[in-house]
Amino acid sequence: MNRRNSSRQNYQCVPESAERIILNVGGIKYETYRSTLTAYPSTLLGTMFQERNRALLHPVNGNEYFIDRDSKLFRYILQFYRRNKIVWPEPGSDYVSREELEEEFDYFQIPISYFSNDSNELPTQPVKISPITKIVSKKLDDFISVLQHSIIEVCATLSETNLQRFSAILTLTFAHENLISNGITSVVLKPKNDHLTKMLLKSLLPFGKLGYFLLDQYGEEIGKHLHKNIPEVTWELNHKIYGPTEKFYDIILNINYQFNRDDVLINSSLNFKE
């Protein structure tokens, strides 16, 4: 008798994290459980409905949340949370296209790149990353940031005298860690500017001993990233070996800017609606 009562009590006790919620998407209401969404904490909805963010939410009628997105596309989003897989529309469908869905998955931070051709399933639990790995990853990000900052400093200086067009070549040389003490051997800027060159060298010194290794491992990816963020810059990476320990990496950054009236206007304070 006691066992039966205990079982009934456990069944009736619904965890707070699994409470039922209503998602009003573009006027269409979808009903699900909070736990269905929080099972994927790296996604937008998974983060949004975490217990720690409860105070930031403003439900209507106690458990209804409005989301200003396309309701017909959201059906596929919710299917992912319920089935742990992406269900694509039939090819040639007039109702919804794959391109629309890919944009929607991107908005909801569902990483479709994780899905292989053989399986549409995404592991529920995110991969745990070591704190030490995070330290190294941050070093890489900081290195990329200082390279990008160097480019911006050069452009800011050149734009002081000419807004119509300007160009420059910035060459950074990093030596193998065992060759010299500070790692970075030279910063060369054309057109010449001694004051700016000294500033750039100072900002790059903290990465002198790390630069060679990071370029050896991620040079191609860094170049693509910089060009994507700053299209006016092209990246060339040269590896020079003169002996067992005499190894260098040259980064050659070609900067070519041409004034575009519309682009400048769009990014200025003049671009506003009455």
CSV table of C-alpha atoms in Angstrom, one decimal:
chain,number,residue,atom,x,y,z
A,1,MET,CA,0.0,0.0,0.0
A,2,ASN,CA,2.7,2.4,0.9
A,3,ARG,CA,4.7,1.6,-2.2
A,4,ARG,CA,1.6,2.3,-4.4
A,5,ASN,CA,1.1,5.7,-2.7
A,6,SER,CA,4.7,6.6,-3.1
A,7,SER,CA,4.6,5.8,-6.8
A,8,ARG,CA,1.5,8.0,-7.2
A,9,GLN,CA,3.1,10.9,-5.4
A,10,ASN,CA,6.2,10.7,-7.6
A,11,TYR,CA,4.1,10.7,-10.7
A,12,GLN,CA,2.1,13.7,-9.7
A,13,CYS,CA,5.2,15.7,-8.8
A,14,VAL,CA,6.3,17.5,-12.0
A,15,PRO,CA,9.8,19.1,-11.8
A,16,GLU,CA,9.8,22.9,-12.1
A,17,SER,CA,12.2,22.6,-15.0
A,18,ALA,CA,9.7,20.5,-17.0
A,19,GLU,CA,6.8,22.9,-16.6
A,20,ARG,CA,4.5,23.4,-19.6
A,21,ILE,CA,5.0,26.6,-21.6
A,22,ILE,CA,3.3,28.1,-24.7
A,23,LEU,CA,5.4,29.7,-27.4
A,24,ASN,CA,3.4,32.3,-29.4
A,25,VAL,CA,5.3,32.5,-32.7
A,26,GLY,CA,3.9,35.0,-35.1
A,27,GLY,CA,0.4,34.4,-33.8
A,28,ILE,CA,0.6,30.6,-33.9
A,29,LYS,CA,0.8,29.0,-30.5
A,30,TYR,CA,3.1,26.0,-29.8
A,31,GLU,CA,3.0,24.1,-26.6
A,32,THR,CA,6.0,22.3,-25.1
A,33,TYR,CA,7.9,21.7,-21.9
A,34,ARG,CA,10.7,23.9,-20.6
A,35,SER,CA,12.9,20.8,-20.2
A,36,THR,CA,12.5,20.0,-23.9
A,37,LEU,CA,14.2,23.2,-24.7
A,38,THR,CA,16.8,23.3,-21.9
A,39,ALA,CA,18.1,19.9,-22.9
A,40,TYR,CA,20.0,21.9,-25.6
A,41,PRO,CA,21.6,24.7,-23.5
A,42,SER,CA,23.9,26.0,-26.3
A,43,THR,CA,20.9,27.0,-28.4
A,44,LEU,CA,18.9,30.2,-28.2
A,45,LEU,CA,15.8,28.8,-26.6
A,46,GLY,CA,17.8,26.4,-24.5
A,47,THR,CA,19.7,29.4,-23.0
A,48,MET,CA,16.6,31.6,-22.8
A,49,PHE,CA,14.6,29.1,-20.6
A,50,GLN,CA,17.4,28.2,-18.2
A,51,GLU,CA,16.5,28.7,-14.6
A,52,ARG,CA,19.1,31.4,-14.2
A,53,ASN,CA,17.4,33.5,-16.8
A,54,ARG,CA,13.8,33.2,-15.5
A,55,ALA,CA,13.8,36.7,-14.1
A,56,LEU,CA,14.6,38.1,-17.5
A,57,LEU,CA,11.5,36.6,-19.1
A,58,HIS,CA,8.2,38.3,-19.2
A,59,PRO,CA,5.4,35.8,-19.9
A,60,VAL,CA,1.8,36.5,-20.6
A,61,ASN,CA,-0.9,34.6,-18.7
A,62,GLY,CA,1.8,33.0,-16.6
A,63,ASN,CA,3.4,30.7,-19.2
A,64,GLU,CA,3.0,32.2,-22.6
A,65,TYR,CA,6.0,33.8,-24.5
A,66,PHE,CA,5.8,35.8,-27.7
A,67,ILE,CA,8.5,35.2,-30.3
A,68,ASP,CA,8.5,37.4,-33.4
A,69,ARG,CA,9.5,34.8,-36.0
A,70,ASP,CA,7.9,33.0,-38.9
A,71,SER,CA,5.3,30.6,-37.5
A,72,LYS,CA,5.5,28.1,-40.4
A,73,LEU,CA,9.2,27.7,-40.0
A,74,PHE,CA,9.1,27.3,-36.3
A,75,ARG,CA,7.5,23.9,-36.6
A,76,TYR,CA,10.8,22.6,-37.9
A,77,ILE,CA,12.7,24.3,-35.0
A,78,LEU,CA,10.5,22.6,-32.4
A,79,GLN,CA,10.8,19.3,-34.2
A,80,PHE,CA,14.5,19.5,-33.6
A,81,TYR,CA,14.1,19.9,-29.8
A,82,ARG,CA,11.5,17.1,-29.7
A,83,ARG,CA,13.3,14.5,-31.9
A,84,ASN,CA,16.9,15.5,-31.7
A,85,LYS,CA,17.2,15.7,-35.5
A,86,ILE,CA,16.6,18.2,-38.3
A,87,VAL,CA,13.7,17.3,-40.6
A,88,TRP,CA,14.2,19.1,-43.9
A,89,PRO,CA,11.3,19.9,-46.2
A,90,GLU,CA,10.8,18.0,-49.4
A,91,PRO,CA,13.0,19.3,-52.3
A,92,GLY,CA,11.0,21.8,-54.4
A,93,SER,CA,8.5,22.5,-51.7
A,94,ASP,CA,6.6,25.8,-52.3
A,95,TYR,CA,5.7,26.0,-48.6
A,96,VAL,CA,9.1,26.5,-47.1
A,97,SER,CA,12.6,26.3,-48.6
A,98,ARG,CA,15.8,24.9,-47.2
A,99,GLU,CA,17.5,28.3,-47.4
A,100,GLU,CA,14.8,29.8,-45.2
A,101,LEU,CA,15.2,27.0,-42.7
A,102,GLU,CA,19.0,27.4,-42.6
A,103,GLU,CA,18.6,31.0,-41.8
A,104,GLU,CA,16.1,30.1,-39.0
A,105,PHE,CA,18.3,27.5,-37.5
A,106,ASP,CA,21.1,30.1,-37.5
A,107,TYR,CA,18.9,32.5,-35.7
A,108,PHE,CA,17.9,30.0,-33.0
A,109,GLN,CA,21.6,29.0,-32.7
A,110,ILE,CA,21.1,25.4,-33.8
A,111,PRO,CA,24.4,24.4,-35.3
A,112,ILE,CA,23.4,22.7,-38.5
A,113,SER,CA,27.1,22.4,-39.4
A,114,TYR,CA,27.4,19.7,-36.7
A,115,PHE,CA,25.0,17.4,-38.7
A,116,SER,CA,26.7,14.9,-41.0
A,117,ASN,CA,25.3,13.5,-44.2
A,118,ASP,CA,24.8,10.1,-42.4
A,119,SER,CA,23.1,11.4,-39.3
A,120,ASN,CA,21.0,14.5,-38.4
A,121,GLU,CA,21.3,13.8,-34.7
A,122,LEU,CA,23.0,16.3,-32.3
A,123,PRO,CA,24.3,15.1,-28.9
A,124,THR,CA,22.1,16.4,-26.2
A,125,GLN,CA,25.0,17.2,-23.9
A,126,PRO,CA,27.6,19.7,-25.2
A,127,VAL,CA,31.2,18.7,-25.4
A,128,LYS,CA,33.0,19.7,-22.2
A,129,ILE,CA,36.1,21.8,-22.8
A,130,SER,CA,39.0,21.8,-20.4
A,131,PRO,CA,39.7,25.2,-18.6
A,132,ILE,CA,43.3,24.9,-19.9
A,133,THR,CA,42.1,24.5,-23.5
A,134,LYS,CA,40.0,27.6,-22.9
A,135,ILE,CA,43.1,29.5,-21.8
A,136,VAL,CA,44.9,28.5,-25.0
A,137,SER,CA,41.9,29.4,-27.2
A,138,LYS,CA,41.8,32.8,-25.6
A,139,LYS,CA,45.4,33.3,-26.4
A,140,LEU,CA,44.6,32.5,-30.1
A,141,ASP,CA,41.7,35.0,-30.0
A,142,ASP,CA,43.8,37.7,-28.4
A,143,PHE,CA,46.5,37.2,-31.1
A,144,ILE,CA,43.9,37.6,-33.8
A,145,SER,CA,42.6,40.7,-32.1
A,146,VAL,CA,46.0,42.4,-31.9
A,147,LEU,CA,46.6,41.7,-35.6
A,148,GLN,CA,43.2,43.2,-36.5
A,149,HIS,CA,43.9,46.1,-34.2
A,150,SER,CA,47.3,46.7,-35.9
A,151,ILE,CA,45.5,46.9,-39.3
A,152,ILE,CA,42.9,49.4,-37.9
A,153,GLU,CA,45.7,51.6,-36.4
A,154,VAL,CA,47.4,51.7,-39.8
A,155,CYS,CA,44.2,52.6,-41.5
A,156,ALA,CA,43.3,55.2,-38.9
A,157,THR,CA,46.6,57.0,-39.4
A,158,LEU,CA,46.4,56.9,-43.2
A,159,SER,CA,42.8,58.3,-43.2
A,160,GLU,CA,44.0,61.4,-41.3
A,161,THR,CA,45.3,62.8,-44.6
A,162,ASN,CA,43.3,61.0,-47.3
A,163,LEU,CA,39.8,59.6,-47.2
A,164,GLN,CA,39.4,58.9,-50.9
A,165,ARG,CA,41.9,56.1,-51.2
A,166,PHE,CA,45.0,54.8,-49.4
A,167,SER,CA,47.2,51.7,-49.3
A,168,ALA,CA,49.9,50.2,-47.2
A,169,ILE,CA,51.9,47.1,-46.7
A,170,LEU,CA,52.4,45.8,-43.1
A,171,THR,CA,55.0,43.0,-42.7
A,172,LEU,CA,55.3,41.2,-39.4
A,173,THR,CA,58.1,38.7,-38.8
A,174,PHE,CA,57.9,36.1,-36.0
A,175,ALA,CA,60.9,33.9,-35.2
A,176,HIS,CA,60.9,30.4,-33.9
A,177,GLU,CA,60.6,30.5,-30.1
A,178,ASN,CA,64.1,29.0,-29.6
A,179,LEU,CA,65.8,31.6,-31.8
A,180,ILE,CA,65.5,34.9,-30.0
A,181,SER,CA,64.2,36.1,-26.7
A,182,ASN,CA,61.2,38.2,-27.7
A,183,GLY,CA,60.1,36.1,-30.7
A,184,ILE,CA,59.1,39.0,-33.0
A,185,THR,CA,62.0,40.2,-35.1
A,186,SER,CA,60.6,43.1,-37.1
A,187,VAL,CA,57.6,45.3,-38.0
A,188,VAL,CA,57.9,47.0,-41.4
A,189,LEU,CA,55.4,49.5,-42.6
A,190,LYS,CA,55.2,51.0,-46.0
A,191,PRO,CA,54.7,54.0,-46.3
A,192,LYS,CA,57.2,54.5,-43.5
A,193,ASN,CA,56.0,55.8,-40.2
A,194,ASP,CA,58.5,55.3,-37.3
A,195,HIS,CA,56.1,56.4,-34.5
A,196,LEU,CA,53.3,54.0,-35.7
A,197,THR,CA,55.8,51.2,-36.2
A,198,LYS,CA,57.0,51.4,-32.6
A,199,MET,CA,53.4,51.4,-31.3
A,200,LEU,CA,52.6,48.3,-33.3
A,201,LEU,CA,55.8,46.5,-32.2
A,202,LYS,CA,54.9,47.3,-28.5
A,203,SER,CA,51.4,45.8,-28.9
A,204,LEU,CA,52.7,42.7,-30.6
A,205,LEU,CA,55.5,42.0,-28.1
A,206,PRO,CA,53.3,40.0,-25.7
A,207,PHE,CA,52.7,37.5,-28.5
A,208,GLY,CA,56.3,37.4,-29.7
A,209,LYS,CA,57.0,33.9,-28.3
A,210,LEU,CA,53.6,32.6,-29.2
A,211,GLY,CA,53.3,34.1,-32.7
A,212,TYR,CA,55.4,31.5,-34.6
A,213,PHE,CA,53.5,28.5,-33.1
A,214,LEU,CA,50.0,30.1,-33.6
A,215,LEU,CA,50.8,30.9,-37.2
A,216,ASP,CA,52.3,27.4,-37.8
A,217,GLN,CA,49.0,25.9,-36.5
A,218,TYR,CA,46.3,28.4,-37.6
A,219,GLY,CA,47.9,30.7,-40.2
A,220,GLU,CA,45.5,29.9,-43.0
A,221,GLU,CA,42.4,30.2,-40.7
A,222,ILE,CA,43.7,33.5,-39.3
A,223,GLY,CA,44.2,34.9,-42.8
A,224,LYS,CA,40.7,34.0,-43.9
A,225,HIS,CA,39.2,35.4,-40.7
A,226,LEU,CA,40.9,38.7,-41.1
A,227,HIS,CA,40.0,39.1,-44.8
A,228,LYS,CA,36.4,38.2,-44.0
A,229,ASN,CA,36.2,40.9,-41.3
A,230,ILE,CA,38.3,43.5,-43.2
A,231,PRO,CA,37.8,42.8,-47.0
A,232,GLU,CA,40.2,45.6,-47.9
A,233,VAL,CA,43.1,43.5,-46.5
A,234,THR,CA,44.7,40.5,-48.2
A,235,TRP,CA,46.9,38.1,-46.3
A,236,GLU,CA,50.1,36.4,-47.3
A,237,LEU,CA,52.0,34.0,-45.0
A,238,ASN,CA,55.5,32.9,-45.8
A,239,HIS,CA,57.5,30.3,-44.0
A,240,LYS,CA,61.3,30.8,-44.1
A,241,ILE,CA,63.8,28.2,-42.9
A,242,TYR,CA,67.5,28.9,-42.9
A,243,GLY,CA,68.6,26.2,-40.5
A,244,PRO,CA,67.4,23.7,-37.8
A,245,THR,CA,66.4,26.5,-35.5
A,246,GLU,CA,66.4,29.5,-37.8
A,247,LYS,CA,62.8,29.5,-38.8
A,248,PHE,CA,60.5,32.5,-39.4
A,249,TYR,CA,57.0,33.4,-40.4
A,250,ASP,CA,56.4,36.6,-42.4
A,251,ILE,CA,52.9,38.0,-42.4
A,252,ILE,CA,52.4,40.4,-45.3
A,253,LEU,CA,49.2,42.4,-44.9
A,254,ASN,CA,48.2,44.4,-48.1
A,255,ILE,CA,45.8,47.2,-47.3
A,256,ASN,CA,43.9,48.8,-50.2
A,257,TYR,CA,41.0,51.1,-49.4
A,258,GLN,CA,38.8,52.8,-52.0
A,259,PHE,CA,36.2,55.3,-50.9
A,260,ASN,CA,32.6,54.1,-51.4
A,261,ARG,CA,30.0,56.8,-50.8
A,262,ASP,CA,27.1,54.5,-50.1
A,263,ASP,CA,29.0,52.2,-47.7
A,264,VAL,CA,30.2,55.2,-45.7
A,265,LEU,CA,26.7,56.7,-45.6
A,266,ILE,CA,25.1,53.4,-44.4
A,267,ASN,CA,27.5,53.1,-41.5
A,268,SER,CA,27.2,56.7,-40.4
A,269,SER,CA,24.8,58.6,-38.2
A,270,LEU,CA,23.2,60.0,-41.3
A,271,ASN,CA,21.6,56.7,-42.0
A,272,PHE,CA,18.4,57.0,-40.0
A,273,LYS,CA,14.7,57.0,-40.7
A,274,GLU,CA,12.5,60.0,-40.1
